[in-house]
Amino acid sequence: MSITPPEQKVWFNEPVEKTEVIWVIIALTWALIMFAMMPLWHLKGTQNMSNEAYRIQPDVYQARVDAFVEKFKVGEEGHAKTPVVRPPAGSDVYMMARLWEWYPVLELEKGKSYRLHLSSLDWQHGFSVQPANINLQVHPGIDEVVTITPTDSGDFGIICNEYCGIGHHTMLGKIRVVAGK
Amino acid sequence: MVAKPVFRTCGFTGLKIHDEAEKLIKINAVTAIVVLALGGLFGLLVALTRWPTVHLLPADLFYLALTAHGIDILIVWCIFFEVALMYFASSILLQTRIATPKMGWVSYALMVLGAAITNWKVLEGNSSVMMTSYVPMQADPLFYVGLILFAVGALIACFIFLGTLVVAKAEKTYEGSIPLVTFGALVACIIAIYTIASGAIILIPTFLWSVGLISHIDPLMYKVVWWGMGHSSQQINVAAHIAVWYAIAAILFGAKPLSEKVSRCAYLTYIFFLQIASAHHLLVEPGLSSAYKIFNTSYGMYLAVLGSMIHGLTVPGCIEAAQRRKGFNNGMFEWLRKAPWGNPVFSGMFLSLILFGFLGGISGVTMGVEQINIMIHNTIYVPGHFHATVAAGTTLAFMAITYFLVPVLFGRELILPGLAKLQPYLFGLGMGVFSLFMMGAGTLGVSRRHWDMAFSDAPHAFAHAPAAFLMMGIVGVAAVVAVVGGALFVLVIVGSVLFGKPVVHAPAAPAPAPSPVASYGNAEHVAVPGTFALALLFLTVFVLYYFVNWKYLASTWIMS
């Protein structure tokens, strides 16, 4: 029994029954298939995390975001008057997290790619684009670059899904995806 | 002068019980159950706040309750109970005295003190940093001190367990190898030791940072090391509750492992492959390469998953073999139908096995895939997964064995046997539905650790799908059912300990005297077709669910 010492002093020499052997082989095969899926998706799939990230000082990041907003600003939105920015397709676009806002509002074209920069000025935040259901972690001091291509048009909410203090639930930003010309 | 150890013989099981060990087991188990009640209450408050139409607490109290719930249940309840299990698996199963009982009390005092300090700081309201306490968000310095003291206490308990194994070996109280259940506890103990080391490496500098002696802690480094503690600590639970499954199979059915070799090797995979697999918490973290993520989640996680899949076959397999030897041989499933479903020791254990495997295991492996994690990270899917593993798996298994231990250690019959019979179903099925619909809501993008899924004060507007609100409502209802189940457990156990009738010592279970050395392993070559069919059903569900998630991932935005 499992609560008494094994019957065979050298339990390692016990023969193993067929059912167990078959199950171990099946389970191992399945584990190998699951392992193979991850590198395969990097080759064939189109949703992968970028490995591009740089150390950056928060004030340097903020300066870049400010310059970006100034260059491409087309309006304001929401009761905080968050600037709406419409950058050209294929360019570097910036999203900045801080307690408790996402800045600015991005207006992107459907089907076009952008190099999206993400960073935080203070604490960790979670970048959750809904309902597209993309969830990335945002760190202070790290400039993370992900190339994204929106495939649906419409307004997308950016929810902060890493707890960041009492105003966490108000930290809602926006990405607007418009149909191309 | 060391007093001569005092033993009594349990009239119920024939086990030789060391007086000091018994006291330590009782106090740790009772404390665990008190903490379970407290943590469960916080859990109820959290669930009632996330139920959209109830939305009970204001935001600050919600985050406070959530922090307390996480720490009390995931750490304090589980570890107190595991300490009791380690003492049981060493001293009682090996029929020996416990090593250094005085240190056992020191360990207990440190754990209580640490848990109390951390709870005090959380309830004071300035340490709502969540169970993960990521820097640069800062808690009160004493919050970290409490966690460190608790960990030191637990570490001492681990060494007492190891010391007891040494004593048993030296005093030759058993022959050959340690029993499988003790082996499982040993695996839990080894994982606990390196988990606590990882916790010390991160929490001590974080404490120094919180009092201003260190100026900066890198948030990414913090997470890498923190998860070395965070996830491995859950593997202590897994190793411990699987030991409980084997123990219950042996106690109720006299089941032998199908083969010692397979079960023990499956346990070893946890020790060898789990630690660095904590990378699966960092899959959408910037600054870590895909190569690192894939390497650690493949070798580290899948080989540990392999261990769990093997236990998933061998535990019900040994029950099936035992039942078939008793003559329940009709068809594939007579052994299971004729199992004692009215006995909470069995129903709790078997529900724990099924829910842990089907809900917790499959969801955990799926969200541990580098790319699929993009859709799941930090959504409420994550607590859906770990409530299936920790609440429906570990907690339910611990509840089940408690129903056995109360008559043995406290010598009391259960009060309210009708409610005790119902309890595992209420708690297990409530938690199962709760977890399942949390996963559903997470797939629709609902965040975890979030006070207001309606975003009423936000600068922009966003509305979740109506189905997400419906699912969170179902989550709320199921949570209430589970909490009723949990409260019944506390009621029955505390009531039995205080007011239960003394047990009349009719030897109800066979004394676990060593059986004659007559056979090979393989539970004497009884075939287990029913278990194999269940395992194949499990695999089918697993494969389907896994690939559905890839398909779902392929429909979101293109990213590289």
PDB file of N, CA, C and O in Angstrom, chain B residues 211-243:
ATOM      1  N   VAL B 211      12.660  49.704   3.474  1.00  0.00           N
ATOM      2  CA  VAL B 211      13.083  50.587   4.560  1.00  0.00           C
ATOM      3  C   VAL B 211      14.165  51.560   4.082  1.00  0.00           C
ATOM      4  O   VAL B 211      14.736  52.286   4.880  1.00  0.00           O
ATOM      5  N   GLY B 212      14.448  51.560   2.794  1.00  0.00           N
ATOM      6  CA  GLY B 212      15.327  52.578   2.229  1.00  0.00           C
ATOM      7  C   GLY B 212      16.809  52.228   2.205  1.00  0.00           C
ATOM      8  O   GLY B 212      17.642  53.070   1.913  1.00  0.00           O
ATOM      9  N   LEU B 213      17.154  50.966   2.491  1.00  0.00           N
ATOM     10  CA  LEU B 213      18.574  50.606   2.501  1.00  0.00           C
ATOM     11  C   LEU B 213      19.080  50.217   1.113  1.00  0.00           C
ATOM     12  O   LEU B 213      20.276  50.207   0.862  1.00  0.00           O
ATOM     13  N   ILE B 214      18.146  49.865   0.230  1.00  0.00           N
ATOM     14  CA  ILE B 214      18.523  49.575  -1.154  1.00  0.00           C
ATOM     15  C   ILE B 214      17.714  50.553  -1.991  1.00  0.00           C
ATOM     16  O   ILE B 214      16.526  50.754  -1.728  1.00  0.00           O
ATOM     17  N   SER B 215      18.348  51.179  -2.993  1.00  0.00           N
ATOM     18  CA  SER B 215      17.636  52.267  -3.666  1.00  0.00           C
ATOM     19  C   SER B 215      16.727  51.772  -4.778  1.00  0.00           C
ATOM     20  O   SER B 215      15.744  52.401  -5.118  1.00  0.00           O
ATOM     21  N   HIS B 216      17.040  50.626  -5.372  1.00  0.00           N
ATOM     22  CA  HIS B 216      16.289  50.246  -6.563  1.00  0.00           C
ATOM     23  C   HIS B 216      16.249  48.730  -6.679  1.00  0.00           C
ATOM     24  O   HIS B 216      17.249  48.060  -6.459  1.00  0.00           O
ATOM     25  N   ILE B 217      15.077  48.192  -7.016  1.00  0.00           N
ATOM     26  CA  ILE B 217      15.000  46.766  -7.340  1.00  0.00           C
ATOM     27  C   ILE B 217      14.439  46.682  -8.741  1.00  0.00           C
ATOM     28  O   ILE B 217      13.406  47.282  -9.033  1.00  0.00           O
ATOM     29  N   ASP B 218      15.142  45.974  -9.608  1.00  0.00           N
ATOM     30  CA  ASP B 218      14.685  45.896 -10.987  1.00  0.00           C
ATOM     31  C   ASP B 218      13.379  45.107 -11.052  1.00  0.00           C
ATOM     32  O   ASP B 218      13.322  43.959 -10.606  1.00  0.00           O
ATOM     33  N   PRO B 219      12.312  45.706 -11.609  1.00  0.00           N
ATOM     34  CA  PRO B 219      11.004  45.022 -11.607  1.00  0.00           C
ATOM     35  C   PRO B 219      11.017  43.687 -12.357  1.00  0.00           C
ATOM     36  O   PRO B 219      10.356  42.737 -11.952  1.00  0.00           O
ATOM     37  N   LEU B 220      11.807  43.624 -13.433  1.00  0.00           N
ATOM     38  CA  LEU B 220      11.835  42.384 -14.219  1.00  0.00           C
ATOM     39  C   LEU B 220      12.556  41.279 -13.445  1.00  0.00           C
ATOM     40  O   LEU B 220      12.085  40.143 -13.360  1.00  0.00           O
ATOM     41  N   MET B 221      13.676  41.651 -12.830  1.00  0.00           N
ATOM     42  CA  MET B 221      14.428  40.671 -12.044  1.00  0.00           C
ATOM     43  C   MET B 221      13.569  40.190 -10.865  1.00  0.00           C
ATOM     44  O   MET B 221      13.565  39.010 -10.518  1.00  0.00           O
ATOM     45  N   TYR B 222      12.878  41.151 -10.251  1.00  0.00           N
ATOM     46  CA  TYR B 222      12.001  40.804  -9.143  1.00  0.00           C
ATOM     47  C   TYR B 222      11.042  39.700  -9.565  1.00  0.00           C
ATOM     48  O   TYR B 222      10.868  38.690  -8.877  1.00  0.00           O
ATOM     49  N   LYS B 223      10.431  39.892 -10.743  1.00  0.00           N
ATOM     50  CA  LYS B 223       9.421  38.922 -11.179  1.00  0.00           C
ATOM     51  C   LYS B 223      10.029  37.553 -11.456  1.00  0.00           C
ATOM     52  O   LYS B 223       9.436  36.525 -11.130  1.00  0.00           O
ATOM     53  N   VAL B 224      11.201  37.559 -12.089  1.00  0.00           N
ATOM     54  CA  VAL B 224      11.830  36.269 -12.431  1.00  0.00           C
ATOM     55  C   VAL B 224      12.076  35.466 -11.147  1.00  0.00           C
ATOM     56  O   VAL B 224      11.740  34.289 -11.053  1.00  0.00           O
ATOM     57  N   VAL B 225      12.651  36.146 -10.132  1.00  0.00           N
ATOM     58  CA  VAL B 225      12.963  35.415  -8.904  1.00  0.00           C
ATOM     59  C   VAL B 225      11.686  35.148  -8.100  1.00  0.00           C
ATOM     60  O   VAL B 225      11.512  34.070  -7.537  1.00  0.00           O
ATOM     61  N   TRP B 226      10.788  36.134  -8.074  1.00  0.00           N
ATOM     62  CA  TRP B 226       9.554  35.954  -7.297  1.00  0.00           C
ATOM     63  C   TRP B 226       8.811  34.709  -7.759  1.00  0.00           C
ATOM     64  O   TRP B 226       8.324  33.924  -6.949  1.00  0.00           O
ATOM     65  N   TRP B 227       8.763  34.518  -9.076  1.00  0.00           N
ATOM     66  CA  TRP B 227       8.011  33.351  -9.563  1.00  0.00           C
ATOM     67  C   TRP B 227       8.732  32.041  -9.303  1.00  0.00           C
ATOM     68  O   TRP B 227       8.112  30.982  -9.322  1.00  0.00           O
ATOM     69  N   GLY B 228      10.036  32.130  -9.038  1.00  0.00           N
ATOM     70  CA  GLY B 228      10.734  30.929  -8.579  1.00  0.00           C
ATOM     71  C   GLY B 228      10.140  30.444  -7.268  1.00  0.00           C
ATOM     72  O   GLY B 228      10.086  29.253  -6.982  1.00  0.00           O
ATOM     73  N   MET B 229       9.649  31.397  -6.468  1.00  0.00           N
ATOM     74  CA  MET B 229       8.919  31.028  -5.263  1.00  0.00           C
ATOM     75  C   MET B 229       7.441  30.795  -5.591  1.00  0.00           C
ATOM     76  O   MET B 229       6.862  29.791  -5.221  1.00  0.00           O
ATOM     77  N   GLY B 230       6.868  31.746  -6.321  1.00  0.00           N
ATOM     78  CA  GLY B 230       5.414  31.760  -6.528  1.00  0.00           C
ATOM     79  C   GLY B 230       4.865  30.493  -7.141  1.00  0.00           C
ATOM     80  O   GLY B 230       3.901  29.924  -6.639  1.00  0.00           O
ATOM     81  N   HIS B 231       5.466  30.021  -8.234  1.00  0.00           N
ATOM     82  CA  HIS B 231       4.849  28.840  -8.813  1.00  0.00           C
ATOM     83  C   HIS B 231       5.294  27.566  -8.130  1.00  0.00           C
ATOM     84  O   HIS B 231       4.494  26.654  -7.957  1.00  0.00           O
ATOM     85  N   SER B 232       6.547  27.515  -7.731  1.00  0.00           N
ATOM     86  CA  SER B 232       7.006  26.289  -7.069  1.00  0.00           C
ATOM     87  C   SER B 232       6.202  26.046  -5.807  1.00  0.00           C
ATOM     88  O   SER B 232       5.945  24.908  -5.432  1.00  0.00           O
ATOM     89  N   SER B 233       5.796  27.156  -5.139  1.00  0.00           N
ATOM     90  CA  SER B 233       5.031  26.957  -3.909  1.00  0.00           C
ATOM     91  C   SER B 233       3.726  26.241  -4.239  1.00  0.00           C
ATOM     92  O   SER B 233       3.204  25.487  -3.423  1.00  0.00           O
ATOM     93  N   GLN B 234       3.208  26.451  -5.443  1.00  0.00           N
ATOM     94  CA  GLN B 234       2.005  25.710  -5.823  1.00  0.00           C
ATOM     95  C   GLN B 234       2.325  24.254  -6.114  1.00  0.00           C
ATOM     96  O   GLN B 234       1.465  23.384  -6.000  1.00  0.00           O
ATOM     97  N   GLN B 235       3.577  24.003  -6.508  1.00  0.00           N
ATOM     98  CA  GLN B 235       3.937  22.603  -6.745  1.00  0.00           C
ATOM     99  C   GLN B 235       4.109  21.843  -5.425  1.00  0.00           C
ATOM    100  O   GLN B 235       3.977  20.626  -5.396  1.00  0.00           O
ATOM    101  N   ILE B 236       4.373  22.577  -4.318  1.00  0.00           N
ATOM    102  CA  ILE B 236       4.341  21.914  -3.006  1.00  0.00           C
ATOM    103  C   ILE B 236       2.936  21.372  -2.805  1.00  0.00           C
ATOM    104  O   ILE B 236       2.735  20.227  -2.387  1.00  0.00           O
ATOM    105  N   ASN B 237       1.949  22.224  -3.123  1.00  0.00           N
ATOM    106  CA  ASN B 237       0.560  21.803  -2.949  1.00  0.00           C
ATOM    107  C   ASN B 237       0.255  20.573  -3.789  1.00  0.00           C
ATOM    108  O   ASN B 237      -0.399  19.643  -3.337  1.00  0.00           O
ATOM    109  N   VAL B 238       0.712  20.597  -5.041  1.00  0.00           N
ATOM    110  CA  VAL B 238       0.395  19.479  -5.935  1.00  0.00           C
ATOM    111  C   VAL B 238       1.013  18.190  -5.397  1.00  0.00           C
ATOM    112  O   VAL B 238       0.333  17.166  -5.274  1.00  0.00           O
ATOM    113  N   ALA B 239       2.300  18.264  -5.041  1.00  0.00           N
ATOM    114  CA  ALA B 239       2.958  17.066  -4.518  1.00  0.00           C
ATOM    115  C   ALA B 239       2.226  16.582  -3.261  1.00  0.00           C
ATOM    116  O   ALA B 239       1.990  15.383  -3.082  1.00  0.00           O
ATOM    117  N   ALA B 240       1.835  17.530  -2.398  1.00  0.00           N
ATOM    118  CA  ALA B 240       1.177  17.139  -1.150  1.00  0.00           C
ATOM    119  C   ALA B 240      -0.211  16.555  -1.414  1.00  0.00           C
ATOM    120  O   ALA B 240      -0.579  15.534  -0.832  1.00  0.00           O
ATOM    121  N   HIS B 241      -0.974  17.170  -2.317  1.00  0.00           N
ATOM    122  CA  HIS B 241      -2.338  16.634  -2.458  1.00  0.00           C
ATOM    123  C   HIS B 241      -2.343  15.322  -3.244  1.00  0.00           C
ATOM    124  O   HIS B 241      -3.236  14.501  -3.064  1.00  0.00           O
ATOM    125  N   ILE B 242      -1.343  15.121  -4.093  1.00  0.00           N
ATOM    126  CA  ILE B 242      -1.266  13.804  -4.751  1.00  0.00           C
ATOM    127  C   ILE B 242      -0.904  12.739  -3.714  1.00  0.00           C
ATOM    128  O   ILE B 242      -1.445  11.625  -3.737  1.00  0.00           O
ATOM    129  N   ALA B 243      -0.038  13.102  -2.774  1.00  0.00           N
ATOM    130  CA  ALA B 243       0.255  12.167  -1.672  1.00  0.00           C
ATOM    131  C   ALA B 243      -1.034  11.848  -0.916  1.00  0.00           C
ATOM    132  O   ALA B 243      -1.269  10.696  -0.521  1.00  0.00           O
TER     133      ALA B 243
END
